[in-house]
mmCIF file of C-alpha atoms in Angstrom:
data_model
loop_
_atom_site.group_PDB
_atom_site.id
_atom_site.type_symbol
_atom_site.label_atom_id
_atom_site.label_comp_id
_atom_site.label_asym_id
_atom_site.label_seq_id
_atom_site.Cartn_x
_atom_site.Cartn_y
_atom_site.Cartn_z
ATOM 1 C CA MET A 1 -10.045 3.793 -15.997
ATOM 2 C CA VAL A 2 -12.726 4.344 -13.289
ATOM 3 C CA LEU A 3 -11.684 7.858 -12.825
ATOM 4 C CA VAL A 4 -11.570 8.933 -16.483
ATOM 5 C CA THR A 5 -14.859 7.062 -17.416
ATOM 6 C CA TYR A 6 -16.952 8.587 -14.471
ATOM 7 C CA ARG A 7 -17.085 12.232 -13.683
ATOM 8 C CA GLU A 8 -16.691 13.410 -10.054
ATOM 9 C CA GLY A 9 -19.570 12.838 -7.817
ATOM 10 C CA HIS A 10 -22.093 10.147 -6.905
ATOM 11 C CA GLU A 11 -21.643 7.909 -10.003
ATOM 12 C CA ARG A 12 -17.878 7.940 -9.725
ATOM 13 C CA ASN A 13 -17.996 7.159 -5.935
ATOM 14 C CA VAL A 14 -20.171 4.250 -6.588
ATOM 15 C CA ALA A 15 -17.951 3.048 -9.348
ATOM 16 C CA LEU A 16 -15.049 3.313 -7.023
ATOM 17 C CA SER A 17 -16.833 1.283 -4.312
ATOM 18 C CA VAL A 18 -17.506 -1.488 -6.960
ATOM 19 C CA TRP A 19 -13.888 -1.304 -8.057
ATOM 20 C CA GLY A 20 -12.702 -1.757 -4.439
ATOM 21 C CA ALA A 21 -14.945 -4.761 -3.901
ATOM 22 C CA VAL A 22 -13.747 -6.484 -6.933
ATOM 23 C CA ALA A 23 -10.190 -5.818 -5.969
ATOM 24 C CA ALA A 24 -10.749 -7.156 -2.762
ATOM 25 C CA GLY A 25 -12.139 -10.340 -4.446
ATOM 26 C CA GLY A 26 -9.118 -10.557 -6.582
ATOM 27 C CA ALA A 27 -6.775 -10.180 -3.482
ATOM 28 C CA ALA A 28 -8.696 -13.179 -2.040
ATOM 29 C CA VAL A 29 -8.223 -15.371 -4.877
ATOM 30 C CA GLY A 30 -4.503 -14.354 -4.954
ATOM 31 C CA VAL A 31 -3.808 -15.385 -1.287
ATOM 32 C CA LEU A 32 -5.365 -18.646 -1.850
ATOM 33 C CA LEU A 33 -3.873 -19.252 -5.181
ATOM 34 C CA GLY A 34 -0.412 -18.083 -3.795
ATOM 35 C CA GLY A 35 -0.718 -20.603 -0.925
ATOM 36 C CA ILE A 36 -1.810 -23.404 -3.302
ATOM 37 C CA LEU A 37 1.137 -22.635 -5.869
ATOM 38 C CA THR A 38 3.797 -22.429 -2.938
ATOM 39 C CA GLN A 39 2.790 -25.583 -1.261
ATOM 40 C CA TYR A 40 2.047 -27.902 -4.291
ATOM 41 C CA LEU A 41 4.507 -26.323 -6.918
ATOM 42 C CA ASP A 42 7.089 -23.742 -6.032
ATOM 43 C CA TRP A 43 7.044 -20.220 -4.780
ATOM 44 C CA ARG A 44 8.335 -18.850 -8.009
ATOM 45 C CA TRP A 45 5.064 -19.864 -9.748
ATOM 46 C CA ILE A 46 3.480 -16.792 -7.804
ATOM 47 C CA PHE A 47 5.343 -14.660 -10.393
ATOM 48 C CA PHE A 48 5.110 -17.051 -13.358
ATOM 49 C CA VAL A 49 1.324 -17.179 -13.374
ATOM 50 C CA ASN A 50 0.972 -13.406 -13.623
ATOM 51 C CA VAL A 51 2.590 -13.454 -17.077
ATOM 52 C CA PRO A 52 -0.502 -15.071 -19.019
ATOM 53 C CA VAL A 53 -2.838 -13.028 -16.850
ATOM 54 C CA GLY A 54 -1.056 -9.693 -17.833
ATOM 55 C CA ILE A 55 -0.900 -10.646 -21.415
ATOM 56 C CA GLY A 56 -4.587 -11.499 -21.296
ATOM 57 C CA VAL A 57 -5.452 -7.950 -19.783
ATOM 58 C CA ILE A 58 -3.195 -6.043 -22.389
ATOM 59 C CA ILE A 59 -5.156 -7.868 -25.254
ATOM 60 C CA THR A 60 -8.544 -7.425 -23.804
ATOM 61 C CA ALA A 61 -7.860 -3.814 -22.857
ATOM 62 C CA ARG A 62 -6.814 -2.800 -26.457
ATOM 63 C CA ARG A 63 -9.759 -4.475 -27.862
ATOM 64 C CA ILE A 64 -12.517 -3.039 -25.694
ATOM 65 C CA LEU A 65 -11.215 0.230 -24.281
ATOM 66 C CA ASP A 66 -11.473 3.463 -26.135
ATOM 67 C CA ARG A 67 -8.532 5.916 -26.135
ATOM 68 C CA HIS A 68 -9.221 8.838 -23.652
ATOM 69 C CA GLU A 69 -8.688 12.435 -24.609
ATOM 70 C CA SER A 70 -5.764 13.001 -22.087
ATOM 71 C CA GLU A 71 -4.135 9.739 -23.609
ATOM 72 C CA ILE A 72 -4.246 11.266 -27.163
ATOM 73 C CA ASP A 73 -3.103 14.514 -25.901
ATOM 74 C CA HIS A 74 -0.177 13.155 -23.989
ATOM 75 C CA ASN A 75 1.101 10.569 -26.418
ATOM 76 C CA ASN A 76 4.865 11.206 -26.174
ATOM 77 C CA LEU A 77 6.822 8.862 -23.603
ATOM 78 C CA ASP A 78 9.012 10.955 -21.241
ATOM 79 C CA LEU A 79 11.741 8.225 -21.404
ATOM 80 C CA PRO A 80 14.400 10.229 -19.283
ATOM 81 C CA GLY A 81 11.920 10.887 -16.744
ATOM 82 C CA ALA A 82 10.952 7.295 -16.585
ATOM 83 C CA ILE A 83 14.479 6.090 -16.240
ATOM 84 C CA LEU A 84 15.497 8.692 -13.707
ATOM 85 C CA GLY A 85 12.425 8.478 -11.496
ATOM 86 C CA THR A 86 12.274 4.556 -11.605
ATOM 87 C CA GLY A 87 16.194 4.281 -11.100
ATOM 88 C CA GLY A 88 16.140 6.786 -8.203
ATOM 89 C CA MET A 89 13.318 4.887 -6.251
ATOM 90 C CA ILE A 90 14.989 1.542 -6.957
ATOM 91 C CA MET A 91 18.311 2.660 -5.612
ATOM 92 C CA LEU A 92 16.580 4.457 -2.520
ATOM 93 C CA VAL A 93 14.782 1.172 -1.560
ATOM 94 C CA TYR A 94 17.959 -0.782 -2.066
ATOM 95 C CA ALA A 95 19.586 1.468 0.147
ATOM 96 C CA LEU A 96 17.277 1.060 2.817
ATOM 97 C CA VAL A 97 17.228 -2.819 2.598
ATOM 98 C CA LYS A 98 21.031 -2.875 2.707
ATOM 99 C CA ALA A 99 21.718 -0.210 5.514
ATOM 100 C CA PRO A 100 20.832 -2.319 8.562
ATOM 101 C CA THR A 101 23.247 -5.071 7.448
ATOM 102 C CA LEU A 102 26.259 -2.815 6.034
ATOM 103 C CA GLY A 103 25.738 0.045 8.544
ATOM 104 C CA TRP A 104 24.028 3.506 7.773
ATOM 105 C CA THR A 105 27.400 5.120 7.786
ATOM 106 C CA ALA A 106 29.237 2.591 5.502
ATOM 107 C CA HIS A 107 30.778 3.840 2.264
ATOM 108 C CA SER A 108 28.502 1.644 0.091
ATOM 109 C CA THR A 109 25.372 2.854 2.005
ATOM 110 C CA VAL A 110 26.253 6.547 1.598
ATOM 111 C CA LEU A 111 26.970 5.908 -2.006
ATOM 112 C CA TYR A 112 23.535 4.065 -2.644
ATOM 113 C CA PHE A 113 21.844 7.039 -1.025
ATOM 114 C CA ALA A 114 23.785 9.599 -2.974
ATOM 115 C CA ILE A 115 22.946 7.803 -6.375
ATOM 116 C CA SER A 116 19.360 7.816 -5.422
ATOM 117 C CA ALA A 117 19.286 11.467 -4.403
ATOM 118 C CA ALA A 118 21.202 12.453 -7.777
ATOM 119 C CA ALA A 119 18.691 10.542 -9.786
ATOM 120 C CA LEU A 120 15.650 11.698 -8.052
ATOM 121 C CA ALA A 121 17.129 15.374 -8.451
ATOM 122 C CA GLY A 122 17.530 14.820 -12.118
ATOM 123 C CA PHE A 123 13.831 13.401 -12.239
ATOM 124 C CA ILE A 124 12.563 16.806 -10.807
ATOM 125 C CA ILE A 125 14.753 18.929 -13.089
ATOM 126 C CA ASN A 126 13.552 16.870 -16.155
ATOM 127 C CA GLU A 127 9.873 17.198 -15.327
ATOM 128 C CA GLN A 128 10.316 20.951 -15.102
ATOM 129 C CA ARG A 129 11.866 21.090 -18.482
ATOM 130 C CA ALA A 130 10.090 18.360 -20.495
ATOM 131 C CA LYS A 131 7.642 19.301 -22.934
ATOM 132 C CA HIS A 132 5.548 16.178 -22.196
ATOM 133 C CA PRO A 133 6.451 15.372 -18.310
ATOM 134 C CA LEU A 134 5.775 12.140 -17.091
ATOM 135 C CA VAL A 135 4.418 13.774 -13.845
ATOM 136 C CA PRO A 136 3.695 17.666 -14.393
ATOM 137 C CA LEU A 137 4.955 18.816 -10.982
ATOM 138 C CA GLU A 138 2.226 21.671 -11.109
ATOM 139 C CA ILE A 139 -0.529 19.123 -10.357
ATOM 140 C CA PHE A 140 1.048 18.786 -6.746
ATOM 141 C CA LYS A 141 -0.241 22.453 -6.153
ATOM 142 C CA ILE A 142 -3.819 20.877 -5.689
ATOM 143 C CA ARG A 143 -3.962 20.700 -1.954
ATOM 144 C CA ASN A 144 -5.813 17.482 -1.590
ATOM 145 C CA LEU A 145 -3.861 15.523 -4.282
ATOM 146 C CA ALA A 146 -0.648 16.378 -2.540
ATOM 147 C CA GLY A 147 -2.234 15.355 0.871
ATOM 148 C CA ALA A 148 -3.931 12.302 -0.343
ATOM 149 C CA ASN A 149 -0.498 10.981 -1.806
ATOM 150 C CA MET A 150 1.322 11.756 1.564
ATOM 151 C CA LEU A 151 -1.622 9.921 3.361
ATOM 152 C CA GLN A 152 -1.230 6.892 1.102
ATOM 153 C CA LEU A 153 2.370 6.668 1.211
ATOM 154 C CA PHE A 154 2.255 6.433 5.013
ATOM 155 C CA MET A 155 -0.840 4.002 4.954
ATOM 156 C CA THR A 156 0.804 1.494 2.649
ATOM 157 C CA ALA A 157 4.244 1.841 4.320
ATOM 158 C CA GLY A 158 2.644 0.337 7.490
ATOM 159 C CA MET A 159 0.360 -1.912 5.792
ATOM 160 C CA PHE A 160 2.603 -3.818 3.666
ATOM 161 C CA SER A 161 4.373 -5.066 6.701
ATOM 162 C CA VAL A 162 1.163 -7.140 7.890
ATOM 163 C CA PHE A 163 1.371 -9.428 4.803
ATOM 164 C CA PHE A 164 5.080 -9.842 5.271
ATOM 165 C CA PHE A 165 5.397 -10.275 9.001
ATOM 166 C CA THR A 166 2.168 -12.171 9.585
ATOM 167 C CA THR A 167 3.014 -14.661 6.878
ATOM 168 C CA LEU A 168 6.314 -15.299 8.634
ATOM 169 C CA TYR A 169 4.441 -15.571 11.994
ATOM 170 C CA LEU A 170 2.005 -18.055 10.796
ATOM 171 C CA GLN A 171 4.321 -20.294 9.036
ATOM 172 C CA GLU A 172 7.624 -19.895 10.937
ATOM 173 C CA VAL A 173 6.223 -19.720 14.363
ATOM 174 C CA LEU A 174 2.736 -21.335 14.448
ATOM 175 C CA GLY A 175 3.745 -23.979 11.818
ATOM 176 C CA TYR A 176 0.838 -23.241 9.252
ATOM 177 C CA THR A 177 1.198 -24.408 5.693
ATOM 178 C CA PRO A 178 1.135 -22.031 2.673
ATOM 179 C CA VAL A 179 -2.620 -23.161 2.002
ATOM 180 C CA LYS A 180 -3.584 -22.566 5.631
ATOM 181 C CA THR A 181 -1.848 -19.157 5.726
ATOM 182 C CA GLY A 182 -3.676 -18.089 2.558
ATOM 183 C CA PHE A 183 -7.071 -19.082 4.030
ATOM 184 C CA SER A 184 -6.043 -17.099 7.058
ATOM 185 C CA PHE A 185 -5.661 -13.950 5.060
ATOM 186 C CA LEU A 186 -9.137 -14.122 3.573
ATOM 187 C CA ILE A 187 -10.625 -12.179 6.644
ATOM 188 C CA ILE A 188 -8.721 -9.141 5.123
ATOM 189 C CA PRO A 189 -10.303 -8.884 1.812
ATOM 190 C CA ILE A 190 -13.720 -9.893 2.857
ATOM 191 C CA ILE A 191 -13.787 -7.143 5.364
ATOM 192 C CA ILE A 192 -12.241 -4.771 2.917
ATOM 193 C CA ALA A 193 -14.968 -5.601 0.316
ATOM 194 C CA ILE A 194 -17.853 -5.149 2.636
ATOM 195 C CA THR A 195 -16.566 -1.701 3.924
ATOM 196 C CA ALA A 196 -15.657 -0.354 0.534
ATOM 197 C CA THR A 197 -19.258 -1.144 -0.821
ATOM 198 C CA ASN A 198 -20.728 1.111 1.864
ATOM 199 C CA MET A 199 -18.217 4.130 1.678
ATOM 200 C CA PRO A 200 -19.772 6.080 -1.053
ATOM 201 C CA ARG A 201 -22.926 6.768 1.021
ATOM 202 C CA LEU A 202 -20.885 7.685 3.937
ATOM 203 C CA VAL A 203 -18.781 10.005 1.782
ATOM 204 C CA GLN A 204 -22.064 11.511 0.504
ATOM 205 C CA LYS A 205 -23.350 12.306 3.793
ATOM 206 C CA ILE A 206 -20.183 13.511 5.661
ATOM 207 C CA GLY A 207 -17.321 14.024 3.049
ATOM 208 C CA TYR A 208 -14.121 12.211 2.714
ATOM 209 C CA LYS A 209 -12.010 14.364 5.353
ATOM 210 C CA PRO A 210 -13.599 12.796 8.514
ATOM 211 C CA ILE A 211 -13.234 9.388 6.991
ATOM 212 C CA LEU A 212 -9.759 9.904 6.170
ATOM 213 C CA SER A 213 -9.086 11.397 9.695
ATOM 214 C CA VAL A 214 -10.379 8.363 11.553
ATOM 215 C CA SER A 215 -9.843 5.439 9.338
ATOM 216 C CA PRO A 216 -5.986 5.168 9.442
ATOM 217 C CA LEU A 217 -6.484 4.890 13.378
ATOM 218 C CA PHE A 218 -8.186 1.618 12.823
ATOM 219 C CA VAL A 219 -5.115 0.522 10.950
ATOM 220 C CA SER A 220 -2.846 1.835 13.433
ATOM 221 C CA GLY A 221 -4.849 0.149 16.313
ATOM 222 C CA GLY A 222 -4.608 -3.312 14.364
ATOM 223 C CA LEU A 223 -0.735 -2.807 13.907
ATOM 224 C CA PHE A 224 -0.460 -2.295 17.633
ATOM 225 C CA TRP A 225 -2.620 -5.141 18.519
ATOM 226 C CA LEU A 226 -0.231 -7.324 16.406
ATOM 227 C CA SER A 227 2.718 -5.997 18.132
ATOM 228 C CA HIS A 228 1.778 -8.041 21.107
ATOM 229 C CA ILE A 229 1.491 -11.454 19.508
ATOM 230 C CA PRO A 230 3.055 -14.202 21.668
ATOM 231 C CA VAL A 231 5.318 -17.157 20.625
ATOM 232 C CA ALA A 232 2.609 -19.666 21.509
ATOM 233 C CA GLY A 233 -0.258 -17.772 20.180
ATOM 234 C CA THR A 234 -3.438 -18.608 18.141
ATOM 235 C CA PHE A 235 -4.805 -17.070 14.952
ATOM 236 C CA TRP A 236 -8.405 -16.154 16.244
ATOM 237 C CA GLY A 237 -7.019 -14.911 19.702
ATOM 238 C CA ASN A 238 -3.857 -13.060 18.677
ATOM 239 C CA VAL A 239 -4.030 -12.287 15.003
ATOM 240 C CA ALA A 240 -7.375 -12.178 13.654
ATOM 241 C CA PRO A 241 -8.442 -9.077 15.712
ATOM 242 C CA GLY A 242 -5.700 -7.093 14.559
ATOM 243 C CA MET A 243 -6.280 -8.062 11.052
ATOM 244 C CA MET A 244 -10.000 -7.127 11.311
ATOM 245 C CA LEU A 245 -9.255 -3.688 12.673
ATOM 246 C CA MET A 246 -6.630 -3.248 9.804
ATOM 247 C CA ALA A 247 -8.947 -4.367 6.958
ATOM 248 C CA PHE A 248 -11.784 -2.044 8.248
ATOM 249 C CA GLY A 249 -9.544 0.918 8.202
ATOM 250 C CA MET A 250 -7.872 -0.016 4.806
ATOM 251 C CA GLY A 251 -11.484 -0.428 3.225
ATOM 252 C CA ALA A 252 -12.539 2.973 4.404
ATOM 253 C CA THR A 253 -9.313 4.555 3.401
ATOM 254 C CA PHE A 254 -8.647 3.223 -0.074
ATOM 255 C CA VAL A 255 -12.093 4.362 -1.536
ATOM 256 C CA SER A 256 -12.052 7.603 0.194
ATOM 257 C CA VAL A 257 -8.395 8.632 -0.650
ATOM 258 C CA THR A 258 -9.178 7.789 -4.241
ATOM 259 C CA ILE A 259 -12.314 10.321 -4.149
ATOM 260 C CA ALA A 260 -10.112 12.816 -2.367
ATOM 261 C CA VAL A 261 -7.116 12.722 -4.648
ATOM 262 C CA THR A 262 -9.270 13.688 -7.736
ATOM 263 C CA SER A 263 -11.350 16.286 -5.874
ATOM 264 C CA GLY A 264 -10.722 19.666 -7.776
ATOM 265 C CA VAL A 265 -8.611 17.834 -10.558
ATOM 266 C CA PRO A 266 -9.613 18.701 -14.124
ATOM 267 C CA HIS A 267 -11.451 15.591 -15.522
ATOM 268 C CA HIS A 268 -8.920 14.950 -18.314
ATOM 269 C CA GLU A 269 -6.245 14.727 -15.550
ATOM 270 C CA SER A 270 -7.911 12.495 -13.277
ATOM 271 C CA GLY A 271 -6.106 9.432 -14.743
ATOM 272 C CA LEU A 272 -2.815 11.023 -13.982
ATOM 273 C CA ALA A 273 -3.980 11.749 -10.484
ATOM 274 C CA SER A 274 -4.950 8.114 -10.031
ATOM 275 C CA GLY A 275 -1.707 7.077 -11.441
ATOM 276 C CA ILE A 276 0.264 9.279 -8.924
ATOM 277 C CA LEU A 277 -1.830 7.824 -6.187
ATOM 278 C CA ASN A 278 -0.906 4.254 -7.099
ATOM 279 C CA THR A 279 2.649 5.165 -7.405
ATOM 280 C CA SER A 280 2.696 6.546 -4.079
ATOM 281 C CA GLN A 281 0.999 3.237 -2.725
ATOM 282 C CA GLN A 282 3.900 1.140 -4.347
ATOM 283 C CA VAL A 283 6.501 3.412 -3.147
ATOM 284 C CA GLY A 284 5.323 3.636 0.373
ATOM 285 C CA GLY A 285 4.925 0.145 0.573
ATOM 286 C CA ALA A 286 8.247 -0.783 -0.825
ATOM 287 C CA MET A 287 10.248 1.820 1.368
ATOM 288 C CA GLY A 288 7.972 0.802 4.456
ATOM 289 C CA LEU A 289 8.750 -2.811 4.075
ATOM 290 C CA ALA A 290 12.468 -2.050 3.818
ATOM 291 C CA VAL A 291 12.771 0.004 6.640
ATOM 292 C CA LEU A 292 10.337 -2.149 9.036
ATOM 293 C CA SER A 293 12.220 -5.551 7.833
ATOM 294 C CA GLY A 294 15.438 -3.936 8.856
ATOM 295 C CA ILE A 295 14.172 -2.926 12.237
ATOM 296 C CA ALA A 296 12.739 -6.254 12.806
ATOM 297 C CA THR A 297 15.880 -8.000 11.865
ATOM 298 C CA SER A 298 18.032 -5.778 14.179
ATOM 299 C CA ALA A 299 15.706 -6.295 16.887
ATOM 300 C CA SER A 300 15.912 -10.171 16.517
ATOM 301 C CA ALA A 301 19.632 -9.955 16.540
ATOM 302 C CA ARG A 302 19.849 -7.752 19.628
ATOM 303 C CA TYR A 303 17.476 -10.185 21.395
ATOM 304 C CA ILE A 304 19.741 -13.200 20.691
ATOM 305 C CA THR A 305 22.775 -11.188 21.692
ATOM 306 C CA ASN A 306 21.383 -10.137 24.966
ATOM 307 C CA LEU A 307 19.706 -13.497 25.857
ATOM 308 C CA HIS A 308 21.050 -15.663 28.464
ATOM 309 C CA LEU A 309 20.241 -19.091 27.177
ATOM 310 C CA HIS A 310 20.559 -21.256 30.174
ATOM 311 C CA GLY A 311 20.255 -24.240 28.218
ATOM 312 C CA ALA A 312 17.064 -23.103 26.549
ATOM 313 C CA PRO A 313 16.264 -25.156 23.275
ATOM 314 C CA ALA A 314 17.579 -23.304 20.308
ATOM 315 C CA HIS A 315 14.202 -23.470 18.597
ATOM 316 C CA ASN A 316 12.611 -21.609 21.382
ATOM 317 C CA VAL A 317 15.177 -18.920 21.443
ATOM 318 C CA ILE A 318 14.922 -18.217 17.493
ATOM 319 C CA ALA A 319 11.230 -18.110 17.651
ATOM 320 C CA ALA A 320 11.205 -15.833 20.679
ATOM 321 C CA ALA A 321 13.833 -13.648 18.796
ATOM 322 C CA THR A 322 11.684 -13.605 15.557
ATOM 323 C CA VAL A 323 8.553 -12.644 17.355
ATOM 324 C CA GLN A 324 10.517 -9.964 19.189
ATOM 325 C CA GLY A 325 11.390 -8.418 15.727
ATOM 326 C CA PHE A 326 7.774 -8.659 14.755
ATOM 327 C CA HIS A 327 6.744 -6.628 17.836
ATOM 328 C CA ASP A 328 9.222 -3.763 17.080
ATOM 329 C CA GLY A 329 8.292 -3.800 13.280
ATOM 330 C CA TYR A 330 4.487 -3.637 14.036
ATOM 331 C CA LEU A 331 5.010 -0.906 16.713
ATOM 332 C CA ILE A 332 6.894 1.275 14.505
ATOM 333 C CA ALA A 333 4.077 0.483 11.461
ATOM 334 C CA SER A 334 1.510 1.606 13.961
ATOM 335 C CA THR A 335 2.848 5.080 14.027
ATOM 336 C CA PHE A 336 2.511 5.531 10.295
ATOM 337 C CA GLY A 337 -1.187 5.241 10.638
ATOM 338 C CA LEU A 338 -1.211 7.953 13.309
ATOM 339 C CA ALA A 339 0.997 10.186 10.692
ATOM 340 C CA ALA A 340 -1.608 9.352 7.978
ATOM 341 C CA SER A 341 -4.582 10.344 10.228
ATOM 342 C CA LEU A 342 -2.551 13.766 11.136
ATOM 343 C CA ILE A 343 -2.206 14.482 7.458
ATOM 344 C CA ALA A 344 -6.024 14.222 6.792
ATOM 345 C CA ILE A 345 -6.696 16.431 9.651
ATOM 346 C CA LEU A 346 -4.086 19.185 8.680
ATOM 347 C CA VAL A 347 -4.102 19.064 4.771
ATOM 348 C CA ILE A 348 -7.146 17.347 3.298
ATOM 349 C CA ARG A 349 -9.903 19.720 2.625
ATOM 350 C CA ASN A 350 -13.548 18.423 2.676
ATOM 351 C CA GLN A 351 -14.525 19.987 -0.666
ATOM 352 C CA PRO A 352 -18.271 19.760 -1.664
ATOM 353 C CA ALA A 353 -19.190 16.806 -3.806
ATOM 354 C CA VAL A 354 -19.982 17.371 -7.436
ATOM 355 C CA VAL A 355 -23.359 15.573 -7.543
ATOM 356 C CA ASP A 356 -24.888 14.532 -10.893
ATOM 357 C CA PRO A 357 -28.700 14.945 -10.325
ATOM 358 C CA ALA A 358 -29.562 12.149 -12.960
ATOM 359 C CA ALA A 359 -27.120 9.722 -11.288
ATOM 360 C CA MET A 360 -28.783 10.403 -7.863
ATOM 361 C CA ALA A 361 -32.159 10.095 -9.215
ATOM 362 C CA GLY A 362 -31.338 6.726 -10.710
ATOM 363 C CA ALA A 363 -29.625 5.463 -7.441
#
């Protein structure tokens, strides 16, 4: 909505920074509410609570939002494309989740990957032939859009592991309650909000390419820091520094990549470009978490297998094995940030910003 409401340039960049800050505020409320619901009710409530919120958003949106011209022109649902694309990605993630347990060469694993490949191939063929495709493939010819989506895919593939592994570390190893864990995560949305609100000014001065080339390195550095967490660690000494590095990189990246993905895209297709970017974020997060959790589980199992107990307490052995799994998961995740930075350097082009003189005068 932000992208289709505000045209490319200073005004849109400011709107995106506000959107980023509000999203970070929502994340802050979410982690706290999630901890409270888990501790005092049941973890299933973190899903139930979204139902009335979603219904309220739909009702409010239908009442106050005007239909956009691109929404009117593309009013037909590409149902085959939606089914093939969604089914193919679900099966791919499922295959990645099950492969470490079943074995990568097991017949069932190969079958899952084959079904995923067939569905995604069908999706591409359908999009090429559909009158109103869900995702017009021609849009990927826009260099910055393709590069921004690849960058986002790698960024979220590494980033989502932090929320998963760190939650387990704080609760299972350090003994934090769900509420205390929620408070611990507040540091991330706070830093993201501060960083996001300052990005438009920096983008206006140097463009988004330098930012996107450097900001993933902060995420990578934060993940590398977390790959050294000890069994007997502390939050402020061992976890918070990595979180802060990551949060700064995330805040700088997410606003800048949203600006980059719509650079050079026709205004009436900016909503589509944003939707594709959001899809890359969710797909990257799901695939990354599936792969990294498998790596962590395998590393923990190897650690236990190779460990000579010598009478060590079982709890200590399990905790050490769990942390070893986190080490491997975080370390691999840190390489995703390096890949994202390389994509920005090689693919993203720093196109001149389209500046609205009236908007600049009023800023």
